[in-house]
């Protein structure tokens, strides 16, 4: 390993030290990027510091002036507007009216509503937090066991990161230069599998321990009708966005723009019956969007600076070379990468992790697979580079989801435990373990059958 | 000073949100025109979309995105990993936060300085957007203001303990 690569490696260590010291992720990335480039300029004369500094004249503007990325704040705004218009509540109550009478039905309704709300919200943490507040009181009222109630919500919350339109998928697609639409299509089947697995876990748990979910009294007919009437527009709205994106009927930015206007319009329409969006609700939605989008844009900028440093230091290439020369089976290396993502996912925000880790892992995978122009027949993973991009993206996001419920520090578990104040953290973790188990099975399925992710993009592409 | 900065950051973010809503409305109009065109074509007519729509979105989002960052800083919304320092004494955590806020202030002002130079260069180069032909340099201005505001808010937070933002 040469001096350049050593500086790159020192930069990587410095990055993790800064992150561990609670330095904001974007700041740590920029600091390491600038410091690392300065160190490189001292050791390697042709990697001068001046030209690097001058790129700051336009770098930030170029990061934000990006048509494709405009989808991120728009989807975030749509999610917050939906939340303030109480669409998350309508979704949960509507699904509850349909399945609430089944044994474990309220928990099933919570997981299904998590999937639906996660689809428009795009963030697992926000889904867990919103649905936790909406569904937990009802689960308590129905005397569900705290482990089942909190475990379902913590696990259900993870669905937000994968089911399209997902902000994390957009960011991943931009990093590896994949088609955002194809990524969305690829996420649909694994997302549905997750929902079915989670529902299966709840059904199995209540069969084993019927007292965990007491049977619900029949819902009053009028109340049921009201809940279903409220569910219909939400399903149409969310369904149109998810299916339209999945079927390739529209591209992400128009979908997000139309979604924002549709949710805003529907939320204002609900004002006619004294509900829905108020002016202060709209303001709050915008301000919450500002916090989340500001955070994402800063990390994206940090990742751009850091990427420049690491590629100047030749670190991703060195890692790819090392992996190739190690003689290890490409599948073992892939599994190690996924394990690293799970561990990091326990501590790190998913977007930050994708931005830090994927630029390292991706060139290595491409090399192991047989290079940029690998064909499916000769490639180590049996996939062309374009399909590898899609498959790895889905796998990466699924294991990031897994990190969110991995003991001892899964972030979703912390969120649900903070909402369910009287349920100790240990109990939430105990509740989430069956879901963790089926998530591992899902990762295994995706590894064994890449077609689960690739089927829809292949079908749509014809 | 702090109260004034907070108010400005809040309104600045709301203005950024208004631009975002404008983008959404323009997008709906463009999508509507696209759909109308599909229908009109079966009758032998055409409806044109908004010319330079993507150009507009690119320029507008450049302003809106940066206008949101000062408020994000005010709310201490930037992602941190709290796990490893959670057991440290409060004094140590406050000290770490202050150092981070100070570094953030320096970074924001550093970026404002370079972006200012970038704006001057873009103006001198007469850089225009591809389809609309609008000059790009004025779209640097909201970004520069945002960066200065971000730096000032972070500087104020350097002097104050965490949790009051």
Coordinates of C-alpha atoms in Angstrom, one line a residue:
Chain A
X1 CA 0.0 0.0 0.0
X2 CA 1.5 3.4 -1.1
X3 CA 1.5 6.7 0.8
X4 CA -1.6 7.9 -1.0
X5 CA -3.7 4.9 0.0
X6 CA -2.3 5.2 3.6
X7 CA -3.6 8.8 3.8
X8 CA -6.9 7.6 2.4
X9 CA -7.1 4.9 5.1
X10 CA -6.1 7.5 7.8
X11 CA -8.9 9.7 6.5
X12 CA -11.4 6.8 6.8
X13 CA -10.3 6.2 10.4
X14 CA -10.5 9.9 11.1
X15 CA -14.0 10.0 9.7
X16 CA -15.2 7.2 12.0
X17 CA -13.5 8.9 15.0
X18 CA -15.3 12.2 14.3
X19 CA -18.6 10.5 13.8
X20 CA -18.2 8.7 17.1
X21 CA -17.5 12.0 18.8
X22 CA -21.0 13.2 17.7
X23 CA -19.7 15.5 15.0
X24 CA -22.5 16.0 12.4
X25 CA -22.1 13.5 9.6
X26 CA -21.9 16.2 6.8
X27 CA -19.4 18.2 8.7
X28 CA -17.2 15.2 9.4
X29 CA -17.2 14.3 5.7
X30 CA -16.2 17.8 4.6
X31 CA -13.6 18.1 7.3
X32 CA -12.0 14.8 6.3
X33 CA -12.3 15.7 2.6
X34 CA -10.5 19.0 3.0
X35 CA -7.9 17.7 5.6
X36 CA -7.2 14.6 3.5
X37 CA -6.7 16.6 0.3
X38 CA -4.3 18.9 2.1
X39 CA -2.3 15.9 3.4
X40 CA -2.3 14.4 -0.1
X41 CA -0.9 17.6 -1.6
X42 CA 2.0 17.5 0.9
X43 CA 2.9 13.9 -0.1
X44 CA 2.0 13.8 -3.8
X45 CA 3.2 16.9 -5.6
X46 CA 0.9 16.7 -8.5
X47 CA -2.2 16.5 -6.3
X48 CA -2.1 20.3 -5.6
X49 CA -4.4 21.8 -2.9
X50 CA -5.2 25.0 -4.8
X51 CA -7.2 23.5 -7.6
X52 CA -9.1 21.4 -5.0
X53 CA -10.0 24.5 -3.0
X54 CA -11.2 26.4 -6.1
X55 CA -13.8 23.7 -6.8
X56 CA -15.7 25.1 -3.8
X57 CA -16.7 28.0 -6.0
X58 CA -19.3 25.9 -7.7
X59 CA -19.3 22.5 -6.0
X60 CA -22.1 23.2 -3.5
X61 CA -24.3 24.9 -6.1
X62 CA -23.8 22.1 -8.5
X63 CA -24.9 19.6 -5.8
X64 CA -28.1 21.4 -5.1
X65 CA -29.0 22.5 -8.6
X66 CA -29.9 19.0 -9.6
X67 CA -33.2 18.2 -11.3
X68 CA -33.2 14.5 -10.3
X69 CA -32.5 15.3 -6.6
X70 CA -35.4 17.8 -6.5
X71 CA -37.5 14.7 -5.9
X72 CA -36.1 14.3 -2.4
X73 CA -37.5 17.5 -0.8
X74 CA -40.7 17.1 -2.7
X75 CA -41.4 13.5 -1.4
X76 CA -40.4 14.6 2.1
X77 CA -42.8 17.5 1.9
X78 CA -45.5 15.2 0.7
X79 CA -44.9 12.9 3.6
X80 CA -45.1 15.6 6.2
X81 CA -48.2 17.1 4.6
X82 CA -49.8 13.6 4.7
X83 CA -48.9 13.3 8.3
X84 CA -50.3 16.7 9.3
X85 CA -53.5 16.0 7.3
X86 CA -53.8 12.9 9.5
X87 CA -53.7 10.6 6.5
X88 CA -51.6 8.2 8.6
X89 CA -54.5 8.0 11.1
X90 CA -57.0 7.5 8.3
X91 CA -54.8 4.7 6.8
X92 CA -54.5 2.9 10.1
X93 CA -58.1 3.2 11.0
X94 CA -59.3 2.1 7.6
X95 CA -57.1 -1.0 7.5
X96 CA -58.1 -1.7 11.1
X97 CA -61.8 -1.6 10.0
X98 CA -60.9 -4.3 7.5
X99 CA -58.8 -6.6 9.5
X100 CA -59.0 -5.5 13.1
X101 CA -61.5 -8.3 14.0
X102 CA -59.0 -11.0 13.1
X103 CA -56.9 -12.3 16.0
X104 CA -53.8 -10.0 15.9
X105 CA -55.7 -7.8 13.4
X106 CA -54.8 -4.4 15.0
X107 CA -51.1 -5.2 14.9
X108 CA -51.5 -6.4 11.3
X109 CA -53.3 -3.1 10.5
X110 CA -50.4 -1.2 12.1
X111 CA -47.9 -3.1 9.9
X112 CA -49.9 -2.6 6.8
X113 CA -50.4 1.1 7.5
X114 CA -46.7 1.4 8.2
X115 CA -46.0 0.0 4.7
X116 CA -48.5 2.4 3.1
X117 CA -47.4 5.4 5.0
X118 CA -43.7 4.4 4.6
X119 CA -44.3 4.4 0.9
X120 CA -45.1 8.1 0.8
X121 CA -43.0 9.2 3.7
X122 CA -39.8 7.5 2.5
X123 CA -38.1 7.4 5.9
X124 CA -38.1 4.5 8.3
X125 CA -37.5 6.6 11.4
X126 CA -40.3 9.0 10.5
X127 CA -42.6 6.1 9.7
X128 CA -41.9 4.4 13.0
X129 CA -42.4 7.7 14.9
X130 CA -45.7 8.7 13.1
X131 CA -47.3 5.3 13.1
X132 CA -46.1 4.7 16.7
X133 CA -48.1 7.7 17.8
X134 CA -51.1 6.7 15.7
X135 CA -51.3 3.0 16.3
X136 CA -49.8 2.5 19.8
X137 CA -52.8 4.0 21.7
X138 CA -55.2 1.7 19.8
X139 CA -53.0 -1.4 20.4
X140 CA -52.9 -0.5 24.1
X141 CA -56.6 0.0 24.3
X142 CA -57.1 -3.4 22.8
X143 CA -54.8 -4.8 25.5
X144 CA -52.2 -6.2 23.1
X145 CA -49.1 -7.5 24.8
X146 CA -46.5 -4.7 24.9
X147 CA -43.9 -6.9 23.2
X148 CA -46.2 -7.6 20.2
X149 CA -47.4 -4.0 20.0
X150 CA -44.0 -2.3 20.1
X151 CA -42.3 -5.1 18.1
X152 CA -44.8 -4.8 15.3
X153 CA -44.4 -1.0 15.1
X154 CA -40.6 -1.0 15.3
X155 CA -40.4 -3.6 12.6
X156 CA -43.2 -2.1 10.5
X157 CA -41.4 1.2 10.6
X158 CA -38.5 -0.2 8.7
X159 CA -40.7 -0.7 5.6
X160 CA -40.4 3.0 4.8
X161 CA -36.9 2.8 3.5
X162 CA -37.6 0.3 0.8
X163 CA -41.1 0.7 -0.5
X164 CA -41.1 3.3 -3.3
X165 CA -40.9 6.2 -3.5
X166 CA -38.0 5.9 -1.1
X167 CA -35.5 8.7 -0.6
X168 CA -32.8 6.2 0.1
X169 CA -33.3 4.5 -3.2
X170 CA -33.1 7.8 -5.0
X171 CA -29.8 8.6 -3.3
X172 CA -28.4 5.1 -4.0
X173 CA -29.5 5.3 -7.7
X174 CA -27.7 8.6 -8.0
X175 CA -24.5 7.3 -6.5
X176 CA -24.2 4.3 -8.7
X177 CA -25.8 5.9 -11.7
X178 CA -28.7 3.5 -11.8
X179 CA -32.2 4.3 -13.1
X180 CA -34.3 5.6 -10.2
X181 CA -37.4 4.1 -11.8
X182 CA -35.8 0.7 -12.1
X183 CA -34.8 0.9 -8.5
X184 CA -38.3 1.7 -7.5
X185 CA -39.7 -1.2 -9.5
X186 CA -37.1 -3.6 -8.0
X187 CA -38.1 -2.6 -4.5
X188 CA -41.8 -3.6 -4.9
X189 CA -41.6 -7.4 -4.6
X190 CA -39.1 -7.4 -1.7
X191 CA -41.3 -4.8 0.0
X192 CA -44.4 -6.9 -0.5
X193 CA -42.5 -10.0 0.8
X194 CA -41.5 -8.0 3.9
X195 CA -45.2 -7.0 4.6
X196 CA -46.4 -10.6 4.1
X197 CA -43.6 -12.0 6.4
X198 CA -44.4 -9.5 9.1
X199 CA -48.1 -10.3 8.9
X200 CA -47.2 -14.0 9.0
X201 CA -45.1 -13.4 12.2
X202 CA -48.0 -11.7 13.9
X203 CA -50.4 -14.5 12.9
X204 CA -47.9 -17.1 14.2
X205 CA -47.3 -15.2 17.4
X206 CA -51.0 -14.8 18.3
X207 CA -51.6 -18.5 17.5
X208 CA -48.8 -19.5 19.9
X209 CA -49.8 -16.9 22.5
X210 CA -53.5 -16.0 22.1
X211 CA -53.5 -13.8 25.2
X212 CA -51.0 -11.5 23.4
X213 CA -53.8 -10.2 21.2
X214 CA -57.3 -10.3 22.8
X215 CA -60.1 -10.6 20.3
X216 CA -61.7 -7.3 19.3
X217 CA -65.3 -6.5 19.7
X218 CA -67.1 -5.9 16.4
X219 CA -66.8 -2.3 15.2
X220 CA -69.9 -0.2 15.2
X221 CA -71.3 -0.3 11.6
X222 CA -71.4 3.5 11.2
X223 CA -67.8 3.9 12.5
X224 CA -66.6 1.1 10.2
X225 CA -68.2 2.8 7.2
X226 CA -66.7 6.1 8.1
X227 CA -63.2 4.6 8.4
X228 CA -63.5 2.8 5.1
X229 CA -64.8 6.0 3.3
X230 CA -61.7 7.8 4.7
X231 CA -59.4 5.0 3.7
X232 CA -60.5 5.1 0.0
X233 CA -58.9 8.4 -1.1
X234 CA -55.7 7.7 0.9
X235 CA -55.4 4.3 -0.9
X236 CA -56.1 5.9 -4.3
X237 CA -53.6 8.7 -3.6
X238 CA -50.8 6.5 -2.3
X239 CA -51.6 3.6 -4.6
X240 CA -51.5 5.8 -7.7
X241 CA -48.0 7.1 -6.7
X242 CA -46.6 3.7 -5.9
X243 CA -48.1 1.8 -8.9
X244 CA -47.5 4.7 -11.3
X245 CA -43.8 4.7 -10.4
X246 CA -43.6 0.9 -10.3
X247 CA -45.2 0.5 -13.7
X248 CA -43.0 3.3 -15.1
X249 CA -46.1 5.4 -16.0
X250 CA -44.4 8.5 -14.7
X251 CA -41.0 9.6 -13.6
X252 CA -40.1 10.5 -10.0
X253 CA -40.1 14.3 -10.0
X254 CA -43.6 14.7 -11.7
X255 CA -44.9 12.0 -9.4
X256 CA -43.5 13.9 -6.4
X257 CA -44.8 17.2 -7.6
X258 CA -48.3 15.9 -8.3
X259 CA -48.2 14.0 -5.0
X260 CA -47.5 17.2 -3.1
X261 CA -50.3 19.1 -4.8
X262 CA -52.7 16.2 -4.4
X263 CA -52.0 15.7 -0.7
X264 CA -52.2 19.5 -0.1
X265 CA -55.5 19.7 -2.1
X266 CA -57.0 16.7 -0.3
X267 CA -55.8 18.0 3.1
X268 CA -57.4 21.4 2.4
X269 CA -60.6 19.7 1.2
X270 CA -60.8 17.9 4.5
X271 CA -61.0 21.4 6.1
X272 CA -64.6 21.5 4.9
X273 CA -65.5 19.1 7.6
X274 CA -63.2 20.7 10.1
X275 CA -60.3 18.3 9.8
X276 CA -57.3 18.1 7.5
X277 CA -54.6 20.7 6.9
X278 CA -54.6 24.0 8.7
X279 CA -52.3 26.9 7.8
X280 CA -50.1 26.1 10.8
X281 CA -50.1 22.4 9.7
X282 CA -48.8 23.5 6.3
X283 CA -46.2 25.7 7.9
X284 CA -45.1 22.9 10.2
X285 CA -44.9 20.5 7.3
X286 CA -42.6 23.0 5.4
X287 CA -40.4 23.6 8.5
X288 CA -40.1 19.8 9.1
X289 CA -39.2 19.4 5.4
X290 CA -36.6 22.1 5.9
X291 CA -34.9 20.2 8.7
X292 CA -34.9 16.8 6.9
X293 CA -34.0 18.2 3.5
X294 CA -31.3 20.5 5.0
X295 CA -29.8 17.5 6.7
X296 CA -29.9 15.4 3.5
X297 CA -28.4 18.1 1.2
X298 CA -25.6 18.7 3.7
X299 CA -24.7 15.0 3.8
X300 CA -24.9 14.8 0.0
X301 CA -22.5 17.8 -0.2
X302 CA -20.2 16.2 2.4
X303 CA -20.3 12.9 0.4
X304 CA -19.3 14.7 -2.7
X305 CA -16.2 16.3 -1.0
X306 CA -15.3 13.0 0.6
X307 CA -15.7 11.0 -2.6
X308 CA -13.2 13.4 -4.3
X309 CA -10.7 12.8 -1.5
X310 CA -11.1 9.0 -1.5
X311 CA -10.8 8.7 -5.2
X312 CA -7.7 11.0 -5.3
X313 CA -6.2 8.7 -2.6
X314 CA -7.1 5.7 -4.7
X315 CA -8.8 4.0 -1.8
X316 CA -11.8 2.4 -3.5
X317 CA -9.5 1.1 -6.3
X318 CA -7.1 -0.3 -3.7
X319 CA -10.0 -2.0 -1.8
X320 CA -11.2 -3.5 -5.1
X321 CA -7.7 -4.7 -5.9
X322 CA -7.2 -6.2 -2.5
X323 CA -10.6 -8.0 -2.7
X324 CA -9.7 -9.3 -6.1
X325 CA -6.2 -10.5 -5.0
X326 CA -7.5 -12.0 -1.7
X327 CA -8.7 -15.1 -3.4
X328 CA -11.9 -15.0 -1.3
X329 CA -15.1 -16.1 -2.9
X330 CA -17.0 -13.1 -4.3
X331 CA -20.1 -14.3 -2.4
X332 CA -18.2 -14.3 0.9
X333 CA -17.1 -10.8 0.2
X334 CA -20.6 -9.7 -0.6
X335 CA -21.9 -11.3 2.7
X336 CA -19.1 -9.5 4.7
X337 CA -20.2 -6.2 3.0
X338 CA -23.8 -6.9 4.1
X339 CA -22.7 -7.7 7.6
X340 CA -20.8 -4.4 7.8
X341 CA -23.9 -2.6 6.6
X342 CA -26.0 -4.3 9.3
X343 CA -23.5 -3.3 12.1
X344 CA -23.2 0.2 10.8
X345 CA -27.0 0.4 10.4
X346 CA -27.4 0.1 14.2
X347 CA -25.6 3.4 14.8
X348 CA -25.8 5.4 11.6
X349 CA -28.6 7.2 9.8
X350 CA -29.3 5.1 6.7
X351 CA -28.7 7.8 4.1
X352 CA -25.4 8.8 5.6
X353 CA -24.4 5.2 5.7
X354 CA -25.3 4.6 2.1
X355 CA -23.3 7.7 1.1
X356 CA -20.2 6.7 3.0
X357 CA -20.1 3.0 2.3
X358 CA -21.6 2.4 -1.1
X359 CA -18.9 4.4 -3.0
X360 CA -16.4 1.9 -1.5
X361 CA -18.3 -1.3 -1.9
X362 CA -19.6 -0.6 -5.4
X363 CA -16.3 -0.5 -7.3
X364 CA -15.2 -3.6 -5.4
X365 CA -18.4 -5.5 -6.4
X366 CA -18.0 -4.5 -10.0
X367 CA -14.4 -5.7 -10.1
X368 CA -15.3 -9.0 -8.4
X369 CA -18.2 -9.4 -10.9
X370 CA -15.9 -9.2 -13.8
X371 CA -15.6 -5.5 -14.6
X372 CA -17.9 -2.8 -16.0
X373 CA -18.8 -4.8 -19.1
X374 CA -19.4 -8.1 -17.5
X375 CA -22.1 -10.2 -19.1
X376 CA -24.5 -12.3 -17.1
X377 CA -23.1 -15.6 -18.3
X378 CA -19.5 -14.9 -17.2
X379 CA -20.1 -12.7 -14.2
X380 CA -19.2 -13.9 -10.7
X381 CA -22.7 -13.0 -9.4
X382 CA -24.4 -14.2 -12.6
X383 CA -25.6 -10.6 -13.4
X384 CA -24.7 -7.9 -15.8
X385 CA -23.3 -4.7 -14.2
X386 CA -26.7 -2.9 -14.6
X387 CA -28.6 -5.7 -12.9
X388 CA -25.9 -6.0 -10.2
X389 CA -26.5 -2.3 -9.4
X390 CA -30.2 -2.9 -8.9
X391 CA -29.8 -6.1 -6.9
X392 CA -27.1 -4.8 -4.6
X393 CA -29.1 -1.6 -4.0
X394 CA -32.1 -3.6 -2.8
X395 CA -29.9 -5.9 -0.7
X396 CA -28.1 -3.0 0.8
X397 CA -31.3 -1.2 1.8
X398 CA -32.9 -4.4 3.2
X399 CA -29.9 -4.9 5.5
X400 CA -29.9 -1.2 6.4
X401 CA -33.5 -1.8 7.5
X402 CA -32.3 -4.8 9.5
X403 CA -29.8 -2.6 11.3
X404 CA -32.7 -0.4 12.4
X405 CA -34.0 -3.2 14.6
X406 CA -30.7 -5.0 15.4
X407 CA -29.9 -5.2 19.2
X408 CA -28.5 -3.5 21.1
X409 CA -28.9 -0.1 19.3
X410 CA -31.5 -0.4 16.5
X411 CA -32.7 3.2 16.0
X412 CA -36.3 2.2 15.3
X413 CA -36.5 0.4 18.6
X414 CA -35.3 3.5 20.4
X415 CA -38.0 5.6 18.7
X416 CA -40.8 3.1 19.6
X417 CA -39.5 2.7 23.2
X418 CA -39.5 6.5 23.6
X419 CA -43.1 6.7 22.5
X420 CA -44.2 3.6 24.6
X421 CA -42.7 5.1 27.8
X422 CA -43.9 2.3 30.1
X423 CA -42.4 -0.5 27.9
X424 CA -38.7 -1.1 28.7
X425 CA -36.3 -1.1 25.8
X426 CA -35.5 -4.8 26.5
X427 CA -39.1 -5.7 26.0
X428 CA -39.3 -3.8 22.7
X429 CA -36.2 -5.7 21.5
X430 CA -37.7 -9.0 22.6
X431 CA -40.8 -8.1 20.6
X432 CA -38.8 -7.2 17.5
X433 CA -36.8 -10.5 17.5
X434 CA -39.3 -12.6 15.5
X435 CA -39.4 -9.9 12.9
X436 CA -35.6 -9.8 12.9
X437 CA -35.6 -13.5 12.2
X438 CA -37.9 -13.3 9.1
X439 CA -35.8 -10.3 7.9
X440 CA -32.7 -12.6 7.9
X441 CA -34.8 -15.1 5.9
X442 CA -35.7 -12.3 3.4
X443 CA -32.0 -11.4 3.0
X444 CA -31.3 -15.1 2.3
X445 CA -34.1 -15.2 -0.3
X446 CA -32.8 -12.1 -2.0
X447 CA -29.3 -13.5 -2.1
X448 CA -30.4 -16.9 -3.4
X449 CA -33.0 -15.5 -5.9
X450 CA -31.9 -12.1 -7.3
X451 CA -34.9 -12.4 -9.6
X452 CA -37.1 -11.3 -6.7
X453 CA -35.6 -7.8 -7.2
X454 CA -35.0 -8.0 -10.9
X455 CA -38.3 -9.4 -12.1
X456 CA -40.3 -6.2 -12.3
X457 CA -37.6 -4.1 -14.0
X458 CA -37.1 -6.9 -16.5
X459 CA -40.9 -7.2 -17.2
X460 CA -41.4 -3.4 -17.6
X461 CA -38.3 -3.1 -19.8
X462 CA -39.8 -6.0 -21.9
Chain B
X1 CA -29.5 38.6 18.4
X2 CA -30.3 34.9 18.8
X3 CA -34.1 35.5 18.6
X4 CA -33.7 37.7 15.5
X5 CA -31.6 35.0 13.8
X6 CA -34.1 32.3 14.7
X7 CA -36.9 34.3 13.2
X8 CA -35.0 35.1 10.0
X9 CA -34.0 31.4 9.6
X10 CA -37.6 30.3 10.1
X11 CA -39.0 32.7 7.5
X12 CA -36.1 32.0 5.2
X13 CA -37.0 28.3 5.4
X14 CA -40.7 29.0 4.8
X15 CA -39.7 31.0 1.8
X16 CA -37.7 28.0 0.6
X17 CA -40.8 25.9 1.2
X18 CA -42.9 28.3 -0.9
X19 CA -40.4 27.9 -3.7
X20 CA -40.8 24.1 -3.3
X21 CA -44.6 24.4 -3.5
X22 CA -44.1 26.6 -6.6
X23 CA -42.0 23.8 -8.1
X24 CA -44.7 21.3 -7.3
X25 CA -47.3 23.6 -9.0
X26 CA -45.2 24.1 -12.1
X27 CA -44.6 20.3 -12.2
X28 CA -48.4 19.7 -12.1
X29 CA -48.9 22.2 -14.9
X30 CA -46.2 20.5 -17.0
X31 CA -47.6 17.0 -16.3
X32 CA -51.1 18.2 -17.1
X33 CA -49.9 19.6 -20.4
X34 CA -48.2 16.3 -21.1
X35 CA -51.4 14.4 -20.5
X36 CA -53.4 16.9 -22.5
X37 CA -51.0 16.4 -25.4
X38 CA -51.5 12.6 -25.2
X39 CA -55.3 13.2 -25.6
X40 CA -55.0 16.0 -28.2
X41 CA -52.8 13.8 -30.4
X42 CA -55.6 11.4 -31.0
X43 CA -57.5 14.4 -32.5
X44 CA -54.6 15.5 -34.5
X45 CA -53.7 18.4 -32.3
X46 CA -50.8 19.0 -29.9
X47 CA -50.4 20.7 -26.5
X48 CA -46.9 21.8 -25.7
X49 CA -45.4 21.3 -22.2
X50 CA -43.7 24.1 -20.3
X51 CA -40.5 25.0 -22.2
X52 CA -37.5 24.8 -20.0
X53 CA -39.4 23.0 -17.2
X54 CA -36.3 21.0 -16.0
X55 CA -34.2 24.2 -16.2
X56 CA -36.6 26.0 -14.0
X57 CA -36.7 23.1 -11.5
X58 CA -32.9 23.0 -11.4
X59 CA -32.6 26.7 -10.7
X60 CA -35.4 27.0 -8.3
X61 CA -34.4 23.9 -6.2
X62 CA -30.8 25.3 -6.0
X63 CA -32.3 28.3 -4.0
X64 CA -34.9 26.3 -2.0
X65 CA -32.5 23.6 -0.9
X66 CA -29.9 25.9 0.6
X67 CA -32.6 28.1 2.2
X68 CA -33.6 25.2 4.3
X69 CA -30.1 24.6 5.9
X70 CA -30.0 27.5 8.4
X71 CA -33.3 26.4 9.9
X72 CA -32.0 22.8 10.0
X73 CA -28.9 24.1 11.9
X74 CA -31.2 26.2 14.2
X75 CA -33.1 23.0 15.1
X76 CA -29.8 21.1 15.4
X77 CA -31.2 18.8 12.7
X78 CA -28.0 17.6 11.2
X79 CA -27.5 13.9 11.8
X80 CA -25.1 12.8 14.6
X81 CA -24.3 9.5 16.0
X82 CA -25.0 9.9 19.7
X83 CA -24.5 6.4 20.8
X84 CA -20.7 6.5 21.6
X85 CA -20.7 9.6 23.7
X86 CA -24.0 9.0 25.5
X87 CA -22.2 7.8 28.6
X88 CA -19.8 10.8 28.7
X89 CA -20.5 13.5 31.4
X90 CA -22.8 16.3 30.3
X91 CA -19.9 18.8 30.4
X92 CA -17.9 16.8 28.0
X93 CA -20.8 16.4 25.6
X94 CA -21.5 20.1 25.7
X95 CA -17.9 20.8 24.9
X96 CA -18.0 18.4 21.9
X97 CA -21.2 20.1 20.7
X98 CA -19.6 23.6 21.0
X99 CA -16.6 22.5 19.0
X100 CA -18.8 21.0 16.4
X101 CA -21.0 24.2 16.2
X102 CA -17.8 26.3 16.0
X103 CA -16.4 24.2 13.1
X104 CA -19.8 24.3 11.4
X105 CA -19.8 28.1 11.6
X106 CA -16.4 28.3 10.1
X107 CA -17.3 25.8 7.3
X108 CA -20.5 27.7 6.4
X109 CA -18.6 31.0 6.2
X110 CA -15.8 29.3 4.2
X111 CA -18.4 28.0 1.8
X112 CA -20.1 31.4 1.6
X113 CA -16.8 33.0 0.7
X114 CA -16.0 30.5 -2.1
X115 CA -19.6 30.6 -3.4
X116 CA -19.3 34.4 -3.6
X117 CA -16.2 33.9 -5.8
X118 CA -18.1 31.3 -7.8
X119 CA -21.0 33.8 -8.4
X120 CA -18.6 36.4 -9.6
X121 CA -17.0 34.0 -12.0
X122 CA -20.3 32.7 -13.3
X123 CA -21.4 36.3 -13.9
X124 CA -18.1 37.1 -15.7
X125 CA -18.5 34.0 -17.8
X126 CA -22.1 34.9 -18.7
X127 CA -23.2 31.4 -17.8
X128 CA -26.8 30.8 -18.9
X129 CA -29.2 27.9 -18.2
X130 CA -29.4 25.6 -21.1
X131 CA -33.0 26.0 -22.3
X132 CA -34.5 29.0 -20.7
X133 CA -31.3 31.0 -21.2
X134 CA -31.6 32.7 -17.8
X135 CA -28.3 33.9 -16.2
X136 CA -27.2 31.5 -13.5
X137 CA -25.4 33.9 -11.2
X138 CA -28.5 35.4 -9.5
X139 CA -29.4 31.9 -8.3
X140 CA -26.2 31.9 -6.2
X141 CA -27.4 34.8 -4.1
X142 CA -30.0 32.9 -2.0
X143 CA -27.3 30.3 -1.4
X144 CA -24.8 32.8 -0.2
X145 CA -27.3 34.5 2.1
X146 CA -28.2 31.0 3.4
X147 CA -24.6 30.1 4.1
X148 CA -24.0 33.4 6.0
X149 CA -27.2 32.8 8.1
X150 CA -26.2 29.2 8.7
X151 CA -22.7 30.4 9.9
X152 CA -24.2 33.0 12.2
X153 CA -26.6 30.5 13.8
X154 CA -23.9 28.0 14.3
X155 CA -21.7 30.7 15.8
X156 CA -24.5 31.6 18.3
X157 CA -24.9 27.9 19.2
X158 CA -21.2 27.7 19.9
X159 CA -21.8 30.0 22.8
X160 CA -24.8 28.1 24.1
X161 CA -25.3 24.6 25.4
X162 CA -27.1 21.9 23.4
X163 CA -30.8 21.5 23.8
X164 CA -31.8 25.2 23.7
X165 CA -32.1 25.3 19.9

